[in-house]
Short mmCIF file of N, CA and C in Angstrom, two decimals:
data_model
loop_
_atom_site.label_atom_id
_atom_site.label_comp_id
_atom_site.label_asym_id
_atom_site.label_seq_id
_atom_site.Cartn_x
_atom_site.Cartn_y
_atom_site.Cartn_z
N MET A 1 -26.67 16.25 17.75
CA MET A 1 -26.05 14.94 17.73
C MET A 1 -24.49 15.21 17.31
N SER A 2 -23.74 14.39 17.79
CA SER A 2 -22.27 14.49 17.32
C SER A 2 -22.07 13.99 15.97
N VAL A 3 -21.01 14.63 15.28
CA VAL A 3 -20.69 14.13 13.94
C VAL A 3 -20.32 12.71 13.93
N GLU A 4 -19.73 12.15 15.09
CA GLU A 4 -19.25 10.90 15.16
C GLU A 4 -20.31 9.80 15.21
N ILE A 5 -21.54 10.22 15.64
CA ILE A 5 -22.57 9.23 15.64
C ILE A 5 -23.41 9.29 14.36
N PRO A 6 -23.34 8.00 13.69
CA PRO A 6 -24.17 7.98 12.44
C PRO A 6 -25.55 8.02 12.79
N GLU A 7 -26.42 8.70 11.81
CA GLU A 7 -27.82 8.81 12.00
C GLU A 7 -28.57 8.28 10.89
N ASN A 8 -27.80 7.61 9.93
CA ASN A 8 -28.57 7.01 8.75
C ASN A 8 -27.50 5.96 8.24
N MET A 9 -28.00 5.24 7.20
CA MET A 9 -27.23 4.19 6.61
C MET A 9 -26.04 4.76 5.85
N GLU A 10 -26.15 5.92 5.16
CA GLU A 10 -25.07 6.49 4.51
C GLU A 10 -23.93 6.82 5.48
N GLU A 11 -24.20 7.40 6.61
CA GLU A 11 -23.22 7.80 7.65
C GLU A 11 -22.65 6.47 8.24
N VAL A 12 -23.50 5.34 8.32
CA VAL A 12 -22.91 4.12 8.80
C VAL A 12 -21.82 3.63 7.83
N ALA A 13 -22.13 3.67 6.48
CA ALA A 13 -21.17 3.35 5.44
C ALA A 13 -19.85 4.13 5.59
N MET A 14 -19.98 5.39 5.78
CA MET A 14 -18.84 6.22 5.98
C MET A 14 -18.14 5.90 7.16
N GLN A 15 -18.72 5.50 8.29
CA GLN A 15 -17.95 5.20 9.39
C GLN A 15 -17.28 3.87 9.30
N LEU A 16 -17.93 2.94 8.63
CA LEU A 16 -17.28 1.64 8.27
C LEU A 16 -16.05 1.92 7.45
N ALA A 17 -16.02 2.79 6.47
CA ALA A 17 -14.95 3.05 5.61
C ALA A 17 -13.80 3.64 6.52
N GLN A 18 -14.14 4.51 7.39
CA GLN A 18 -13.08 5.13 8.27
C GLN A 18 -12.51 4.10 9.10
N HIS A 19 -13.24 3.17 9.64
CA HIS A 19 -12.76 1.98 10.48
C HIS A 19 -11.72 1.16 9.58
N LYS A 20 -12.04 0.98 8.42
CA LYS A 20 -11.31 0.11 7.40
C LYS A 20 -9.92 0.78 7.11
N VAL A 21 -10.01 2.15 6.80
CA VAL A 21 -8.85 2.92 6.62
C VAL A 21 -7.82 2.76 7.76
N ARG A 22 -8.40 2.80 9.11
CA ARG A 22 -7.55 2.65 10.24
C ARG A 22 -7.08 1.22 10.53
N GLY A 23 -7.56 0.29 9.75
CA GLY A 23 -7.23 -1.08 9.89
C GLY A 23 -8.11 -1.77 11.03
N GLU A 24 -9.20 -1.19 11.44
CA GLU A 24 -10.02 -1.76 12.47
C GLU A 24 -11.12 -2.62 11.80
N LEU A 25 -11.31 -3.78 12.37
CA LEU A 25 -12.37 -4.67 11.93
C LEU A 25 -13.68 -4.50 12.69
N VAL A 26 -14.64 -3.78 12.04
CA VAL A 26 -15.91 -3.57 12.69
C VAL A 26 -16.96 -3.79 11.60
N ASP A 27 -18.01 -4.47 12.02
CA ASP A 27 -19.12 -4.86 11.10
C ASP A 27 -20.29 -3.90 11.21
N GLU A 28 -21.14 -3.92 10.23
CA GLU A 28 -22.20 -2.92 10.06
C GLU A 28 -23.12 -3.00 11.26
N THR A 29 -23.48 -4.16 11.76
CA THR A 29 -24.38 -4.34 12.86
C THR A 29 -23.74 -3.69 14.12
N THR A 30 -22.41 -3.78 14.42
CA THR A 30 -21.77 -3.21 15.57
C THR A 30 -21.86 -1.65 15.40
N VAL A 31 -21.61 -1.17 14.36
CA VAL A 31 -21.65 0.28 14.09
C VAL A 31 -23.07 0.77 14.34
N ILE A 32 -24.15 0.08 13.86
CA ILE A 32 -25.43 0.61 13.96
C ILE A 32 -25.81 0.47 15.44
N GLN A 33 -25.51 -0.66 16.14
CA GLN A 33 -25.92 -0.79 17.62
C GLN A 33 -25.15 0.27 18.45
N ASN A 34 -23.91 0.62 18.09
CA ASN A 34 -23.26 1.63 18.94
C ASN A 34 -23.92 3.04 18.61
N ALA A 35 -24.25 3.30 17.41
CA ALA A 35 -24.96 4.56 16.98
C ALA A 35 -26.27 4.67 17.79
N ILE A 36 -27.05 3.64 17.72
CA ILE A 36 -28.39 3.69 18.52
C ILE A 36 -28.28 3.99 20.01
N ARG A 37 -27.25 3.25 20.57
CA ARG A 37 -26.95 3.47 22.10
C ARG A 37 -26.48 4.87 22.27
N ASP A 38 -25.58 5.29 21.42
CA ASP A 38 -25.00 6.70 21.53
C ASP A 38 -25.89 7.80 21.34
N ILE A 39 -26.93 7.57 20.37
CA ILE A 39 -28.03 8.50 20.08
C ILE A 39 -28.88 8.74 21.36
N LEU A 40 -29.25 7.48 21.90
CA LEU A 40 -30.15 7.52 23.13
C LEU A 40 -29.47 8.21 24.25
N GLN A 41 -28.16 7.87 24.52
CA GLN A 41 -27.36 8.42 25.53
C GLN A 41 -27.23 9.79 25.37
N ALA A 42 -27.13 10.41 24.20
CA ALA A 42 -27.04 11.78 23.90
C ALA A 42 -28.36 12.48 24.35
N PHE A 43 -29.52 11.82 24.03
CA PHE A 43 -30.83 12.40 24.39
C PHE A 43 -30.92 12.51 25.91
N PHE A 44 -30.37 11.50 26.67
CA PHE A 44 -30.61 11.48 28.10
C PHE A 44 -29.65 12.52 28.67
N ASP A 45 -28.43 12.56 28.11
CA ASP A 45 -27.40 13.63 28.73
C ASP A 45 -27.95 15.07 28.45
N GLU A 46 -28.53 15.23 27.32
CA GLU A 46 -29.14 16.60 27.01
C GLU A 46 -30.38 16.84 27.88
N ALA A 47 -31.25 15.91 28.08
CA ALA A 47 -32.41 16.08 28.95
C ALA A 47 -32.14 16.28 30.30
N LEU A 48 -31.08 15.60 30.90
CA LEU A 48 -30.75 15.75 32.27
C LEU A 48 -29.58 16.80 32.46
N GLU A 49 -29.15 17.45 31.42
CA GLU A 49 -28.22 18.46 31.44
C GLU A 49 -26.87 17.90 32.16
N GLY A 50 -26.55 16.73 31.69
CA GLY A 50 -25.35 16.02 32.17
C GLY A 50 -25.53 14.55 32.05
N HIS A 51 -24.36 13.85 32.31
CA HIS A 51 -24.42 12.49 32.19
C HIS A 51 -24.73 11.79 33.60
N TYR A 52 -26.05 11.56 33.86
CA TYR A 52 -26.52 10.92 35.03
C TYR A 52 -27.00 9.45 34.75
N ASP A 53 -27.56 9.29 33.63
CA ASP A 53 -28.08 7.91 33.48
C ASP A 53 -27.24 7.24 32.34
N ASP A 54 -27.23 5.88 32.37
CA ASP A 54 -26.46 5.13 31.49
C ASP A 54 -27.43 4.27 30.59
N VAL A 55 -27.04 4.23 29.41
CA VAL A 55 -27.86 3.40 28.39
C VAL A 55 -26.99 2.13 28.02
N LYS A 56 -27.54 1.01 28.19
CA LYS A 56 -26.83 -0.21 27.87
C LYS A 56 -27.76 -1.19 27.15
N TRP A 57 -27.20 -2.07 26.48
CA TRP A 57 -27.98 -3.22 25.81
C TRP A 57 -28.25 -4.31 26.77
N ASP A 58 -29.35 -4.84 26.70
CA ASP A 58 -29.79 -5.99 27.51
C ASP A 58 -30.51 -6.83 26.52
N GLY A 59 -29.83 -7.70 25.76
CA GLY A 59 -30.30 -8.45 24.63
C GLY A 59 -30.61 -7.57 23.61
N ASP A 60 -31.96 -7.48 23.14
CA ASP A 60 -32.50 -6.71 22.18
C ASP A 60 -32.95 -5.45 22.65
N ASP A 61 -33.11 -5.15 23.98
CA ASP A 61 -33.58 -3.99 24.55
C ASP A 61 -32.49 -3.12 24.89
N LEU A 62 -32.91 -1.77 25.01
CA LEU A 62 -32.09 -0.67 25.55
C LEU A 62 -32.59 -0.45 26.95
N VAL A 63 -31.62 -0.53 27.94
CA VAL A 63 -31.99 -0.24 29.36
C VAL A 63 -31.28 0.96 29.79
N ILE A 64 -32.08 1.73 30.57
CA ILE A 64 -31.50 3.04 31.05
C ILE A 64 -31.49 2.78 32.53
N THR A 65 -30.25 3.01 33.08
CA THR A 65 -30.17 2.99 34.58
C THR A 65 -29.69 4.39 35.03
N ASP A 66 -30.21 4.66 36.26
CA ASP A 66 -30.06 6.00 36.88
C ASP A 66 -28.68 5.98 37.63
N ILE A 67 -28.34 7.12 38.23
CA ILE A 67 -27.08 7.29 38.84
C ILE A 67 -26.91 6.30 40.01
N MET A 68 -28.00 5.78 40.55
CA MET A 68 -27.85 4.82 41.62
C MET A 68 -27.79 3.31 41.09
N GLY A 69 -27.91 3.28 39.84
CA GLY A 69 -27.80 1.83 39.21
C GLY A 69 -29.20 1.23 39.03
N ASP A 70 -30.22 1.87 39.48
CA ASP A 70 -31.59 1.28 39.30
C ASP A 70 -32.11 1.49 37.89
N GLU A 71 -32.77 0.55 37.36
CA GLU A 71 -33.33 0.66 36.09
C GLU A 71 -34.41 1.69 36.10
N ALA A 72 -34.26 2.80 35.17
CA ALA A 72 -35.13 3.90 35.12
C ALA A 72 -36.08 3.74 33.89
N GLY A 73 -35.66 2.86 32.87
CA GLY A 73 -36.56 2.60 31.79
C GLY A 73 -35.99 1.49 30.92
N ARG A 74 -36.86 1.11 29.98
CA ARG A 74 -36.46 0.01 29.05
C ARG A 74 -37.14 0.27 27.73
N ILE A 75 -36.42 0.14 26.64
CA ILE A 75 -37.06 0.44 25.38
C ILE A 75 -36.87 -0.79 24.51
N GLN A 76 -37.91 -1.15 23.84
CA GLN A 76 -37.80 -2.38 23.00
C GLN A 76 -37.96 -1.90 21.51
N PRO A 77 -37.42 -2.78 20.56
CA PRO A 77 -37.43 -2.46 19.15
C PRO A 77 -38.90 -2.64 18.59
N GLN A 78 -39.24 -1.99 17.58
CA GLN A 78 -40.61 -2.20 17.02
C GLN A 78 -40.58 -3.40 16.14
N SER A 79 -39.59 -3.68 15.51
CA SER A 79 -39.39 -4.97 14.66
C SER A 79 -38.65 -6.08 15.50
N SER A 80 -37.96 -6.83 14.68
CA SER A 80 -37.30 -7.99 15.41
C SER A 80 -36.06 -7.40 16.17
N SER A 81 -35.55 -6.30 15.78
CA SER A 81 -34.36 -5.63 16.41
C SER A 81 -34.24 -4.20 16.02
N PHE A 82 -33.49 -3.50 17.00
CA PHE A 82 -33.25 -2.12 16.67
C PHE A 82 -32.38 -1.84 15.47
N VAL A 83 -31.54 -2.86 15.09
CA VAL A 83 -30.74 -2.73 13.81
C VAL A 83 -31.69 -2.69 12.63
N ASN A 84 -32.70 -3.54 12.71
CA ASN A 84 -33.77 -3.48 11.56
C ASN A 84 -34.51 -2.23 11.53
N ASP A 85 -34.86 -1.81 12.77
CA ASP A 85 -35.61 -0.50 12.82
C ASP A 85 -34.75 0.65 12.25
N PHE A 86 -33.45 0.59 12.56
CA PHE A 86 -32.60 1.65 11.92
C PHE A 86 -32.42 1.50 10.49
N LYS A 87 -32.26 0.34 9.96
CA LYS A 87 -32.05 0.18 8.53
C LYS A 87 -33.36 0.59 7.82
N ASN A 88 -34.48 0.22 8.43
CA ASN A 88 -35.83 0.35 7.68
C ASN A 88 -36.15 1.97 7.70
N ASP A 89 -35.95 2.65 8.79
CA ASP A 89 -36.35 4.11 8.92
C ASP A 89 -35.59 4.75 10.11
N ALA A 90 -34.47 5.01 9.91
CA ALA A 90 -33.60 5.64 11.00
C ALA A 90 -34.17 6.88 11.62
N ASP A 91 -34.78 7.72 10.85
CA ASP A 91 -35.43 8.98 11.23
C ASP A 91 -36.56 8.66 12.26
N SER A 92 -37.37 7.76 11.88
CA SER A 92 -38.53 7.30 12.80
C SER A 92 -38.03 6.75 14.10
N LEU A 93 -36.95 5.88 13.98
CA LEU A 93 -36.35 5.37 15.27
C LEU A 93 -35.83 6.54 16.13
N ILE A 94 -35.06 7.39 15.57
CA ILE A 94 -34.53 8.48 16.31
C ILE A 94 -35.57 9.24 17.03
N GLU A 95 -36.69 9.57 16.27
CA GLU A 95 -37.75 10.31 16.87
C GLU A 95 -38.40 9.51 17.95
N ARG A 96 -38.53 8.15 17.85
CA ARG A 96 -39.12 7.33 18.86
C ARG A 96 -38.22 7.35 20.11
N LEU A 97 -36.82 7.25 19.93
CA LEU A 97 -35.91 7.27 21.05
C LEU A 97 -36.01 8.68 21.82
N GLU A 98 -36.12 9.73 21.05
CA GLU A 98 -36.27 11.03 21.67
C GLU A 98 -37.56 11.13 22.51
N ASN A 99 -38.71 10.53 21.97
CA ASN A 99 -39.91 10.51 22.69
C ASN A 99 -39.89 9.66 23.88
N ALA A 100 -39.17 8.58 23.89
CA ALA A 100 -38.97 7.61 24.96
C ALA A 100 -38.11 8.38 26.05
N THR A 101 -37.21 9.08 25.68
CA THR A 101 -36.33 9.86 26.62
C THR A 101 -37.26 10.76 27.38
N THR A 102 -38.10 11.56 26.69
CA THR A 102 -38.88 12.59 27.33
C THR A 102 -39.84 11.87 28.33
N LYS A 103 -40.44 10.86 27.97
CA LYS A 103 -41.29 9.99 28.75
C LYS A 103 -40.63 9.46 30.01
N ILE A 104 -39.42 8.95 29.81
CA ILE A 104 -38.74 8.27 31.00
C ILE A 104 -38.21 9.37 31.97
N VAL A 105 -37.70 10.47 31.39
CA VAL A 105 -37.16 11.61 32.27
C VAL A 105 -38.39 12.29 32.91
N GLY A 106 -39.41 12.50 32.16
CA GLY A 106 -40.58 13.17 32.90
C GLY A 106 -41.30 12.43 33.76
N GLY A 107 -41.11 10.90 33.81
CA GLY A 107 -41.91 10.16 34.67
C GLY A 107 -41.19 10.05 36.07
N ARG A 108 -40.25 10.77 36.33
CA ARG A 108 -39.57 10.66 37.73
C ARG A 108 -40.08 11.64 38.66
#
């Protein structure tokens, strides 16, 4: 994973501090949501050996679209939101995202 993508709440706090130093107004939820999307995007880019699929938010779900723009997969949070999943157990969420990537890529 990239150093720029927070993988736990400590790294989220560090990234929030960096934004503050730069004078950027960003809240914790936005940083976490961006991190979750970026983590999943990195898993897909690695699995497909390039950027062929896009990961986007659709409400509380993460939707993966293929190069043709068709939905290739959808991942839902275990709790009320991915932000809560991340806050409660980021390692478990990251593992779940990695497993979902393997399942979606392997199902084609």
